[in-house]
Every structure is written in structure tokens, then in C-alpha cells.
Tab-separated table of C-alpha atoms in Angstrom:
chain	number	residue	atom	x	y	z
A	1	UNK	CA	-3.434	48.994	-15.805
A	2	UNK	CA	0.421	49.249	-15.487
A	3	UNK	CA	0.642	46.070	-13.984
A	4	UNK	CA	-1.458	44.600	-17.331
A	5	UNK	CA	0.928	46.897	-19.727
A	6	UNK	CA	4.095	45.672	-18.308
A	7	UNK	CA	3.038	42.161	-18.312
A	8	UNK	CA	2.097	42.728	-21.849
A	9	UNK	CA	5.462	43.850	-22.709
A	10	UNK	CA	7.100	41.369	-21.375
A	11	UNK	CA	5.016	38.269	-22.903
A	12	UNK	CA	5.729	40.353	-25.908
A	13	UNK	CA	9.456	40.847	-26.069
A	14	UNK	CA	9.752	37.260	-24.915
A	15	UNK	CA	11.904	38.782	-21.936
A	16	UNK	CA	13.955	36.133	-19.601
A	17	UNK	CA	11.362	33.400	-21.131
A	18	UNK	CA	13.923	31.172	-22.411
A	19	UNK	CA	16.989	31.311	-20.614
A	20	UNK	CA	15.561	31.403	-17.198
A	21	UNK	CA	13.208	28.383	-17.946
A	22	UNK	CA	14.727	24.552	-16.608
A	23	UNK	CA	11.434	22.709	-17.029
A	24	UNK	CA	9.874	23.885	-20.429
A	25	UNK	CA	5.669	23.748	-20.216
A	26	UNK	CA	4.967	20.386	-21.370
A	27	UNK	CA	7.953	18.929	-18.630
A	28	UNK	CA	10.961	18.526	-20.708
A	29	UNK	CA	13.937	19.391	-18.427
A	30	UNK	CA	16.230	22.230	-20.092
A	31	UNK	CA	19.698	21.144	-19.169
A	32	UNK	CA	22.907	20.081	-21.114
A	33	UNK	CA	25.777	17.908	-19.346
A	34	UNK	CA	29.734	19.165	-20.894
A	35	UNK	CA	32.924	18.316	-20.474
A	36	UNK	CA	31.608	14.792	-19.390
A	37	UNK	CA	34.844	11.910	-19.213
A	38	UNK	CA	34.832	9.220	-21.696
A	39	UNK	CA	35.139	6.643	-18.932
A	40	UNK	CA	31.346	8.047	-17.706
A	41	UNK	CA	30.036	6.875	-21.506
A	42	UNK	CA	30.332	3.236	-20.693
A	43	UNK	CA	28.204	3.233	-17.909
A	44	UNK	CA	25.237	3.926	-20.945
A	45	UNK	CA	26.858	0.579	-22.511
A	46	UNK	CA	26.236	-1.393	-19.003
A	47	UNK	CA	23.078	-0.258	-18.649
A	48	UNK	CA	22.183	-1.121	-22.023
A	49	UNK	CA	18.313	-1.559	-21.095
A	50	UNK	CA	17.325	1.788	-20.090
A	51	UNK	CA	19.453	3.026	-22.993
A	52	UNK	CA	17.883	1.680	-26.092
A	53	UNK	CA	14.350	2.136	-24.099
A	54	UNK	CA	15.358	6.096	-23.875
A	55	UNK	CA	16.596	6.700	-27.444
A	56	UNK	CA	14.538	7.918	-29.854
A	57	UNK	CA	12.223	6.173	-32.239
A	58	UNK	CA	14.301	6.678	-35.335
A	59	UNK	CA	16.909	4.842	-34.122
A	60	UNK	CA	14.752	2.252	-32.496
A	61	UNK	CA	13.600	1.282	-35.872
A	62	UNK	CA	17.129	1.555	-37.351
A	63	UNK	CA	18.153	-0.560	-34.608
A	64	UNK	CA	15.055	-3.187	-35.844
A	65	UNK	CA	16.032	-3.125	-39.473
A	66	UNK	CA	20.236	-3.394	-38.885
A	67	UNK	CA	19.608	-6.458	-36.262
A	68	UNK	CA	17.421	-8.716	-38.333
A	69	UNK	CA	19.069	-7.969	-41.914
A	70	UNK	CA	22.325	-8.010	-40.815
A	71	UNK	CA	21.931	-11.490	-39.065
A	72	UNK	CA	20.242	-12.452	-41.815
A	73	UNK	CA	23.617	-11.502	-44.083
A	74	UNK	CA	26.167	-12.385	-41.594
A	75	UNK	CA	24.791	-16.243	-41.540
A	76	UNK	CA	24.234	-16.064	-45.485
A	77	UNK	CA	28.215	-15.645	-45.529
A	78	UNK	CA	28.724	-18.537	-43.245
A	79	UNK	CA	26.163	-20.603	-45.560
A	80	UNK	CA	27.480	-19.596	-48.680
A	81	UNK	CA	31.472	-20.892	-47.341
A	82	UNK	CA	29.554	-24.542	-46.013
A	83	UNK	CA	28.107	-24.609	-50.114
A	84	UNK	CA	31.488	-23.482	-51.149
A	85	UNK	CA	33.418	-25.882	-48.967
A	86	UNK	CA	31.545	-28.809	-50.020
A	87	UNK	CA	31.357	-27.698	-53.743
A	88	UNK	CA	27.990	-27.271	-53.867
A	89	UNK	CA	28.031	-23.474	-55.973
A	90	UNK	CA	26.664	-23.187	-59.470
A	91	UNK	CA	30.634	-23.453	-61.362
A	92	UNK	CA	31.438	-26.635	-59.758
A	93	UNK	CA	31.404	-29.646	-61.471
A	94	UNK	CA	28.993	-32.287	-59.856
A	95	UNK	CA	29.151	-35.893	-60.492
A	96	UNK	CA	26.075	-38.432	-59.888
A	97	UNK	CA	26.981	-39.653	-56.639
A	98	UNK	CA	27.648	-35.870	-55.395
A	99	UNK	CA	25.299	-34.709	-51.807
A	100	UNK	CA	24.702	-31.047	-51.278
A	101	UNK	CA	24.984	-29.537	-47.955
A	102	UNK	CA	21.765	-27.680	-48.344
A	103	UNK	CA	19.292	-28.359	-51.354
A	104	UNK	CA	19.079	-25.474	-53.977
A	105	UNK	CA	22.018	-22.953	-52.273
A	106	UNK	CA	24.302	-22.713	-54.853
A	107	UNK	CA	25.026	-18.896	-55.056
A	108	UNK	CA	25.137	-15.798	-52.264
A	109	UNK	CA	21.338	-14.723	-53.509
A	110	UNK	CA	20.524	-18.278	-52.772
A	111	UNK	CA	22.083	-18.704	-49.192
A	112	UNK	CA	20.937	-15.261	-48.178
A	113	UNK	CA	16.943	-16.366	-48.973
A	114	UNK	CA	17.785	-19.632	-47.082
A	115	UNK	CA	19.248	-17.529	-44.187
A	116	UNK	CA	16.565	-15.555	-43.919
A	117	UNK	CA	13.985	-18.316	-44.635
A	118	UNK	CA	15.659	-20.263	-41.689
A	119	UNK	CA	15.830	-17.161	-38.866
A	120	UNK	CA	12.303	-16.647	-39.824
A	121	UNK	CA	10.888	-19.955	-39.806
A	122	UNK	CA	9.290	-19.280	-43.253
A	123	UNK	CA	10.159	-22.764	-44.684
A	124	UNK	CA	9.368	-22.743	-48.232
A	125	UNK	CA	10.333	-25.937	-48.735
A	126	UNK	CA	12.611	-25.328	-51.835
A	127	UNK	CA	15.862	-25.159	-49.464
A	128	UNK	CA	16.839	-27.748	-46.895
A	129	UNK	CA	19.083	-29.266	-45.043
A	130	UNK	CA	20.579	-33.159	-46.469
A	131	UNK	CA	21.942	-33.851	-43.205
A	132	UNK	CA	25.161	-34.836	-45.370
A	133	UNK	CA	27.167	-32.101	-43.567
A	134	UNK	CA	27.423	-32.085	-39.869
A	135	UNK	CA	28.592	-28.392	-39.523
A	136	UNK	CA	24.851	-27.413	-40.877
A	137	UNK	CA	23.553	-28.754	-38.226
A	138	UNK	CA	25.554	-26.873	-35.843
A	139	UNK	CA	24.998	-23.623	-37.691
A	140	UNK	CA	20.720	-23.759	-37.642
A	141	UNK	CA	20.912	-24.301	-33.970
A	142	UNK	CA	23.117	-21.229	-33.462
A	143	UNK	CA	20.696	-18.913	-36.077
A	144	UNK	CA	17.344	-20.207	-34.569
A	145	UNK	CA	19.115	-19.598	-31.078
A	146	UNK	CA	20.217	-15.836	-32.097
A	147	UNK	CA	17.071	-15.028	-33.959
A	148	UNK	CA	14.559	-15.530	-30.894
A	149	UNK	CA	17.284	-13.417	-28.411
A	150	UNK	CA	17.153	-10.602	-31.235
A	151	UNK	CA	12.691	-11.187	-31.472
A	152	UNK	CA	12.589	-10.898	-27.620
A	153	UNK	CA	15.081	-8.115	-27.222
A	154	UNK	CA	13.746	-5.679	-29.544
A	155	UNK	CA	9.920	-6.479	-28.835
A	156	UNK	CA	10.760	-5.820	-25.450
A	157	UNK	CA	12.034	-2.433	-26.189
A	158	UNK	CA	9.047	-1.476	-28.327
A	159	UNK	CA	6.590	-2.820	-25.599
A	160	UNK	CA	8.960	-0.974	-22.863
A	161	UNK	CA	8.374	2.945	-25.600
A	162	UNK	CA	4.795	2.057	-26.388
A	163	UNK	CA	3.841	1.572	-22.148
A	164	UNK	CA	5.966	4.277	-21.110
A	165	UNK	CA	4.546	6.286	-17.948
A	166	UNK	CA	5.283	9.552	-19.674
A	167	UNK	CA	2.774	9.049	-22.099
A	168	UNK	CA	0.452	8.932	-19.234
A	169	UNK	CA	1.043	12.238	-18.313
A	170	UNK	CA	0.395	13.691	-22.057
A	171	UNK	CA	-3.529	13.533	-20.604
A	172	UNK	CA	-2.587	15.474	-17.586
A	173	UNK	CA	-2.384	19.349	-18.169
A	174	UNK	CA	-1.845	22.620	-15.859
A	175	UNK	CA	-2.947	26.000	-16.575
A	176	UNK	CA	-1.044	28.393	-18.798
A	177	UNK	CA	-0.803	30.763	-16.212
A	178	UNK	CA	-0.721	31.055	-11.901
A	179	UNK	CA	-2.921	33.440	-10.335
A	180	UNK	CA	-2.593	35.637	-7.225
A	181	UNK	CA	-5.879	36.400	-5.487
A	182	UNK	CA	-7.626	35.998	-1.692
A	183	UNK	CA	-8.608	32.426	-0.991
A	184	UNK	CA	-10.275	31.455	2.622
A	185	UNK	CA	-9.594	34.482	4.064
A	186	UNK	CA	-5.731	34.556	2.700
A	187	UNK	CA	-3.702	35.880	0.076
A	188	UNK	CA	-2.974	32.451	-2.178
A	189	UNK	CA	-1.296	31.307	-5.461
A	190	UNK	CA	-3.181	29.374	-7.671
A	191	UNK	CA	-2.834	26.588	-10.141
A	192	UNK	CA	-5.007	24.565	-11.979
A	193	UNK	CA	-4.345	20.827	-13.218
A	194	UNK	CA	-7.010	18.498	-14.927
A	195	UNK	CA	-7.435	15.079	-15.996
A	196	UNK	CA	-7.998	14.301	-19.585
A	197	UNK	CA	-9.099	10.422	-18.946
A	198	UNK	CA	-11.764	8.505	-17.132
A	199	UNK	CA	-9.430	6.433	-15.533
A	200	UNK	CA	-7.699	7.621	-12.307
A	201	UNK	CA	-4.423	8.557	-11.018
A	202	UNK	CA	-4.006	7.137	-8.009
A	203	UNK	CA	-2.385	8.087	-4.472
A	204	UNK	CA	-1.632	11.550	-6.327
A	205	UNK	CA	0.594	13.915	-4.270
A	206	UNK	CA	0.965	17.682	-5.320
A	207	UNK	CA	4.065	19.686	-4.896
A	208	UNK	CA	6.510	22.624	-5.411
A	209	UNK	CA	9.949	23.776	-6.107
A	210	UNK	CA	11.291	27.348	-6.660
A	211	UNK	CA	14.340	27.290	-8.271
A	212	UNK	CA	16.240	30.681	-8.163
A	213	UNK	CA	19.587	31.882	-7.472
A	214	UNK	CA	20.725	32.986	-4.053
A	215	UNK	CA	23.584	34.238	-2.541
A	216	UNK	CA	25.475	33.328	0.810
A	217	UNK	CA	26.891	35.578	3.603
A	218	UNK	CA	30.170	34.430	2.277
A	219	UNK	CA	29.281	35.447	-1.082
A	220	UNK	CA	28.765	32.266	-2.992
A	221	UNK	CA	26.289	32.292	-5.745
A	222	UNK	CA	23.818	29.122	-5.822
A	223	UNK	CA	22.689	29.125	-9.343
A	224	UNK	CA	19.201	26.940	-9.196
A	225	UNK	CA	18.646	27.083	-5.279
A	226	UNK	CA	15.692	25.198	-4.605
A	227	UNK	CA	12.975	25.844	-2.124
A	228	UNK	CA	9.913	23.707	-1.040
A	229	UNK	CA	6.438	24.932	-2.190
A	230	UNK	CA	3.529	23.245	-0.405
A	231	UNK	CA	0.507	23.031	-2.126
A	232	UNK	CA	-2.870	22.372	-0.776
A	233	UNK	CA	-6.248	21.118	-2.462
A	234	UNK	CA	-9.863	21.535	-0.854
A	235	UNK	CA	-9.326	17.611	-0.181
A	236	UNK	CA	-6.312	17.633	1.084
A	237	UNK	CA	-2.744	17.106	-0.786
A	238	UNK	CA	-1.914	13.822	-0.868
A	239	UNK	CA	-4.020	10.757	-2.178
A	240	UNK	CA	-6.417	13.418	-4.265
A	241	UNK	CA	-9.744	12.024	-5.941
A	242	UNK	CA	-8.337	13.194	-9.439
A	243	UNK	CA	-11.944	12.564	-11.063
A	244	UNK	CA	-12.235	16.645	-11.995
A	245	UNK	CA	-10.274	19.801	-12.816
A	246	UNK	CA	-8.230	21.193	-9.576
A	247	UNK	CA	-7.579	23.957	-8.110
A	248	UNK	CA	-4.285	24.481	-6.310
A	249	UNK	CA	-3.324	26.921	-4.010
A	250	UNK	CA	0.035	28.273	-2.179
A	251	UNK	CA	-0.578	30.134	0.883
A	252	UNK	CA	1.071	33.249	0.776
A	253	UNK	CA	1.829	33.994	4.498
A	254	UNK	CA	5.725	34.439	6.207
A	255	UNK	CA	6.875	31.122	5.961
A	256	UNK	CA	6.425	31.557	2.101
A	257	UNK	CA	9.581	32.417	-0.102
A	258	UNK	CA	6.957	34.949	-2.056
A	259	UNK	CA	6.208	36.893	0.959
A	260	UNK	CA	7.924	39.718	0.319
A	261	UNK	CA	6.677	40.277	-3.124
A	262	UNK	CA	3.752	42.687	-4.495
A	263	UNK	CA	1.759	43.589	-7.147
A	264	UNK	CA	4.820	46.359	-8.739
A	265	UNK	CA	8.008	43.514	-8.157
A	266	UNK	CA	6.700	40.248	-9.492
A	267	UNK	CA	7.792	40.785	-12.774
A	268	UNK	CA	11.176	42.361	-11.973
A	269	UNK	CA	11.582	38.869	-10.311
A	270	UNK	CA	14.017	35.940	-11.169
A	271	UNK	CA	12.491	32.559	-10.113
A	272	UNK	CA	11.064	29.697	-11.739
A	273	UNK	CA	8.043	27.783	-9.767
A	274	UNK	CA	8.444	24.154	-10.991
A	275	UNK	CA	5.052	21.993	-9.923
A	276	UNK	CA	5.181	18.589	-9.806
A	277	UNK	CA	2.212	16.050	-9.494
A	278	UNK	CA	2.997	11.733	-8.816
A	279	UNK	CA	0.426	9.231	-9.340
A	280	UNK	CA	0.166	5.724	-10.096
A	281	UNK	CA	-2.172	5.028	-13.677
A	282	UNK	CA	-5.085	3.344	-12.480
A	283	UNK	CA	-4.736	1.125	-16.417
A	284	UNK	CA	-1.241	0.277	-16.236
A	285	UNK	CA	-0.107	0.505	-12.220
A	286	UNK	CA	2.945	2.212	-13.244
A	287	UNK	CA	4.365	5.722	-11.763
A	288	UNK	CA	4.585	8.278	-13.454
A	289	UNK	CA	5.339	11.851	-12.764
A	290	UNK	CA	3.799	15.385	-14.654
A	291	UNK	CA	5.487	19.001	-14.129
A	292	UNK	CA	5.270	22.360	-15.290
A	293	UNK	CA	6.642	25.540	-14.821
A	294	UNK	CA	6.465	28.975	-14.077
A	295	UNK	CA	8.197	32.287	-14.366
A	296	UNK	CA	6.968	35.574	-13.659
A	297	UNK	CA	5.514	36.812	-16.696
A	298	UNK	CA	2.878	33.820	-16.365
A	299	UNK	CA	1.835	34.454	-13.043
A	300	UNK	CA	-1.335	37.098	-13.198
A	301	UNK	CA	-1.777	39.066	-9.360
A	302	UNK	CA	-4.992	40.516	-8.836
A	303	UNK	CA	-6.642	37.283	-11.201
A	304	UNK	CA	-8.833	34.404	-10.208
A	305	UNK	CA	-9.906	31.448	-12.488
A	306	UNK	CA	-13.119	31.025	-14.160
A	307	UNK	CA	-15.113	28.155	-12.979
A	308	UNK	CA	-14.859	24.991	-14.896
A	309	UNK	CA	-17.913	22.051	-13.454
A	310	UNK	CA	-21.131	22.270	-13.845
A	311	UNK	CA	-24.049	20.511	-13.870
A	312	UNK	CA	-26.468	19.057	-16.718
A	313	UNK	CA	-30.372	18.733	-15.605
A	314	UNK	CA	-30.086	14.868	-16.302
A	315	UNK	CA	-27.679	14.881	-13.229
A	316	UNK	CA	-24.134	14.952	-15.114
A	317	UNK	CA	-21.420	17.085	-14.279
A	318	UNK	CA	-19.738	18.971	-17.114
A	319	UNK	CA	-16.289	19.880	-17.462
A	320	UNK	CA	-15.971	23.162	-19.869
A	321	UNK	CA	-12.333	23.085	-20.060
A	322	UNK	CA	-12.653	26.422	-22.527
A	323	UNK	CA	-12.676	28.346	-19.069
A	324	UNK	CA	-9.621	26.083	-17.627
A	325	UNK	CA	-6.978	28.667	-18.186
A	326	UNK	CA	-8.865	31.786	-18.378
A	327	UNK	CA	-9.382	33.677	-15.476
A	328	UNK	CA	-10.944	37.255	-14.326
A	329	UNK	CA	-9.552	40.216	-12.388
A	330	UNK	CA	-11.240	40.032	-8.830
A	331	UNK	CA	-10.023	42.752	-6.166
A	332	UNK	CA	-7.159	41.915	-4.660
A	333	UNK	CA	-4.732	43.234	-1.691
A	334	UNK	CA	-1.719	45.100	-3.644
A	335	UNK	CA	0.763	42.859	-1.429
A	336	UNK	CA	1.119	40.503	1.760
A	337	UNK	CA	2.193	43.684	3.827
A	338	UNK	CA	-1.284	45.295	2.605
A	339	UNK	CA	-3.139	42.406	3.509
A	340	UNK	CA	-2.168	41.940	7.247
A	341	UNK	CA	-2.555	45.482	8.192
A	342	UNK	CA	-5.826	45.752	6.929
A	343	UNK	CA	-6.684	42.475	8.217
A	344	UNK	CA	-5.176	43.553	11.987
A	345	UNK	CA	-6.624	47.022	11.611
A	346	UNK	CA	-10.375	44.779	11.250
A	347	UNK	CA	-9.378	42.938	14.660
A	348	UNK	CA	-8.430	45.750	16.701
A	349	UNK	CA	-11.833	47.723	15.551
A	350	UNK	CA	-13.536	44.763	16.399
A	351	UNK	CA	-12.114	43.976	20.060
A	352	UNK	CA	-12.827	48.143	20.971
A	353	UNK	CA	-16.639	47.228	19.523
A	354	UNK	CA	-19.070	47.462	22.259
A	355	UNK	CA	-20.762	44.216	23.523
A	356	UNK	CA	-24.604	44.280	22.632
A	357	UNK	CA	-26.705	41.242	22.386
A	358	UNK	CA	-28.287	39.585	19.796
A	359	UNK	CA	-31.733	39.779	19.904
A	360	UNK	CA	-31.980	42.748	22.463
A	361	UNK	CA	-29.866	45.290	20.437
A	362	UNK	CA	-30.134	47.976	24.263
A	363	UNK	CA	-28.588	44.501	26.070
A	364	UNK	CA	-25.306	45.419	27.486
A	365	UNK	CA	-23.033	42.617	28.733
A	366	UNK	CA	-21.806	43.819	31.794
A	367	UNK	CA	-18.536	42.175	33.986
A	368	UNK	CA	-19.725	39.914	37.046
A	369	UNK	CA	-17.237	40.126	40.164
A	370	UNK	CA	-16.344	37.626	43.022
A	371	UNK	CA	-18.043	39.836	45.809
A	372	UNK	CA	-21.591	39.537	43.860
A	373	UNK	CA	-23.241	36.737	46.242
A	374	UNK	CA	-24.485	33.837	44.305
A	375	UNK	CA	-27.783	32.245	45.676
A	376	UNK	CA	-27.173	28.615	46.125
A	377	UNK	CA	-29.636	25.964	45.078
């Protein structure tokens, strides 16, 4: 009951929940980088590629609409001076024998539509070339050259956003909470991730980091020291059949870092257990990576989780994923220390047990010695 109150309060109060926390729930990393040099920011301009395919949306689109109108203005200028050049504008007086540059451009409105026209390959037909001028010609190569490098340039970034891995792993989900409860004959921590689509993650591989901060003999503080967390599935932990909801568990034993805590210290604790899951999309064959995290408040000791499969009477198996993160109080060993004593205090009562046999319950087994003679056959 204390246990349950404390972890009540703290839930409550929102205690340590936000500034402890590098990787929030959904996987977003929680980190800021300062007093960066401003050589370091044109390293983003070389790498141009995986820059405009990480910025937002918003500017993606701003980017779209800038690129195409302001092309489309930039060569209207350069149309308008050819007009202007070879006196083609409305204020210019025209004899009989005069050839415009480019039929019916004889204003700015009027080169911008052809310039656009043009870069688009719309081709009203009310604006054309006369082939009089021999810079024109020069000038539509260069726009119908520019246009398709700014089509395949900005298609590719909205292909590159729309197949992004990451939003693969928006159908891949963990458990609210970790539980603490005996698994196999062990004290384990458990996790639970599931699959929201048919189709497969392949190769998956499972595994852990606890970030917390440590000190050194020679007293240096590591802020974010991390640790190794193996995690193991009923199948194994690497190339998992990811078909159904699983269950993930820690053993707890002394080569764990949360060995030494119990059912009173958890949540005086200061770690954060970061789980991480790879897999290659079965749809797309691209990697992509899903993590969650942990602090103390969300890890429940003494809980176990509520099973999830079932099975219809037409042969299905059902997922209730209303049970995935809820879980029930089972009994539980109030630490690691608990659990081994009581476990060696079971062996040594049952070495000093007396032999009997099976069957014959009066059967004693009794010791034979080398001076017994054995009949030979």
C-alpha cells in the first residue's frame, strides 16, 4: 500500500518526470546543442540532402512555393529586358516591317505568364517564340533546363518525408509502464511492445540502455553514463517473429545494474531505462529504429501484465490490446536479496531431505561400497 501511495504521489506531482527524461515516450530525443561555432553551420549547407529531408513540413512547402514562383519571376525579368531590348513593349512605336522577340509579351504581366507558361510546359499557344532573336533561344534552354532540376529536387524531398522509416515505427508501441515480478523461476523486468500492422519487421533485435549519472573514484561526475540492458524474448532476442504483442524481460540477477534495488528504493532512484527495438519494414526494406523510455515512477514492482492473445472458435487468434498496458499485482519477492535467500534456504532443506523412492514411499536408498562383492555374469 505505501509502495502504491508513493507511486501515486509521485505520478501526481509530476516529480523528476521532465528533467530527468532524454528520450520522451513516443522516441523524440530531449537534448539541445549551445554554444555551437559558426564554422560547424556549414557542414548543414554541404550536406544539403539530409537537411531539407529533416526540416519540417512548413518549410518544405515554403521551400516548394519560393522555388517555382520565384524562377518563374526571376526569368519574367530577363524576358521582359529581351521585349524591352528589341522594342517590343506596349509604348513603343512599331512600324510594318517590325519582328517581336516573343509574340504577345509586351508588358511584365505578359512575360511573367509566358515565363511561367514556358517552365511549365503549359503552351497556350498565345505566346511564342519568332526565332527573330537569338538570345531567346538561349534563354528557353536555360529555364526548361532549371525547371526539371527544381521538379526533381523537390519531388525527391517529398518522396524522401512521405517514405521516411520513422513513420514506420508510429505502428510500433511499448507499454506505458515496466513491471517487476518472478518470471521462470527469477526475479525479471518486464516490457511489452506490439505491432500495429500485418506486415513484418524483420531481423528485429531488442535492447537496453540505462542512462544515469555516476561518479568515479577520482570524483568525476558522468552525467548520462550508459549501461547495457539485455533483453530476452521466449524466442530468443534477435531475428524475433514480430507477428504478436511481446513480452520482454530483464533478468534481475548480479550482473544486473538493478540488483541492488527493492521494492522501498525504486522510486528514490535516478535512472532512465531507454529500450530500443531495429528492424527492417517488410513493405519498404528500409531500417528503421523505435525507443522508449523509462524512469522510476513508471516502473510498477510487485505487477505482472494482463494477457493479451487469445483465441476465436473459428481458429483466429485475437489481440485485445485493451489489456496491453494494464497489468495486476501478483506476489512478488520484496527485493533480489529476498529472493536468493529464500530460494537457497529451499535448496539446503531439500539436500538434508531424506531419500525415499517413488513408488515405495518405506524404500530407503542406501550407499553401496567397494568391499560389497559384485556377482559377475
Amino acid at each position: 500500500v505505501w509502495q502504491n501511495m508513493q507511486q501515486w504521489f509521485y505520478q501526481l506531482s509530476g516529480h523528476r518526470s521532465h528533467k530527468n527524461r532524454l528520450v520522451t515516450k513516443d522516441g523524440r530525443c530531449n537534448i539541445e546543442f549551445g554554444n555551437t561555432e559558426y564554422s560547424n553551420h556549414f557542414a548543414y549547407l554541404l550536406d544539403f540532402w539530409t537537411t531539407f529531408v529533416e526540416i519540417r513540413w512548413r518549410f518544405v512547402l515554403l521551400l516548394f512555393v519560393a522555388s517555382f514562383t520565384g524562377s518563374w519571376f526571376i526569368f519574367s525579368l530577363l524576358w521582359y529586358w529581351i521585349a524591352k531590348s528589341n522594342g517590343d513593349l506596349a509604348g513603343h512605336n512599331h512600324t510594318d516591317e517590325h519582328i517581336q522577340c516573343i509574340d504577345n509579351v509586351n508588358s511584365l504581366t505578359t512575360a511573367f505568364l509566358y515565363s511561367l507558361e514556358t517552365q511549365t510546359t503549359i503552351g497556350y499557344g498565345g505566346r511564342a517564340l519568332t526565332g527573330h532573336c537569338a538570345g531567346t533561344v538561349a534563354l528557353i534552354i536555360v529555364q526548361s533546363l532549371i525547371g526539371v532540376f527544381i521538379n526533381c529536387f523537390l519531388c525527391g524531398i517529398i518522396l524522401a518525408k512521405i517514405s521516411s522509416p520513422k513513420k514506420r515505427t508510429k505502428t510500433v508501441t511499448f507499454s506505458k509502464t515496466a513491471v517487476i515480478c518472478l518470471k521462470k523461476g527469477s526475479l525479471c523486468l518486464l516490457i511489452r511492445v506490439a505491432n500495429l500492422r500485418k506486415t513484418l519487421l524483420i531481423g528485429s533485435k531488442i535492447y537496453g540502455k540505462l542512462l544515469r549519472t555516476t561518479y568515479t573514484p577520482d570524483g568525476e561526475t558522468i552525467i548520462l553514463d550508459q549501461v547495457d540492458i539485455d533483453f530476452l524474448v521466449d524466442a530468443g532476442k534477435d531475428n524475433l517473429f514480430f507477428v504478436c504483442p511481446l513480452t520482454l524481460y530483464h533478468v534481475i540477477n548480479r550482473s544486473s545494474p538493478f540488483y541492488d534495488l527493492s521494492a522501498d528504493t525504486l522510486l528514490q532512484q535516478d535512472f532512465e531505462l531507454v529500450v530500443f527495438l531495429d528492424g527492417t519494414a517488410e513493405s519498404t526494406s528500409s531500417s528503421c529504429q523505435v525507443r522508449t523510455s523509462y524512469i522510476p515512477q513508471e516502473i510498477q514492482w510487485g505487477y505482472s501484465f494482463l494477457p493479451v492473445i487469445s483465441r476465436s472458435k473459428t481458429g483466429k487468434y485475437l489481440v485485445d490490446f485493451s489489456n496491453f498496458s494494464k497489468s495486476v499485482r501478483v506476489t512478488t519477492p520484496h527485493c533480489v536479496h529476498c529472493f536468493e535467500t529464500d530460494a537457497d534456504q529451499r535448496n539446503h532443506n531439500s539436500h538434508n531431505q531424506q531419500k525415499m523412492g517413488i513408488d515405495n514411499l518405506g524404500f530407503q536408498a542406501i550407499d553401496i561400497h567397494d568391499s560389497v562383492d559384485i556377482t559377475k555374469m
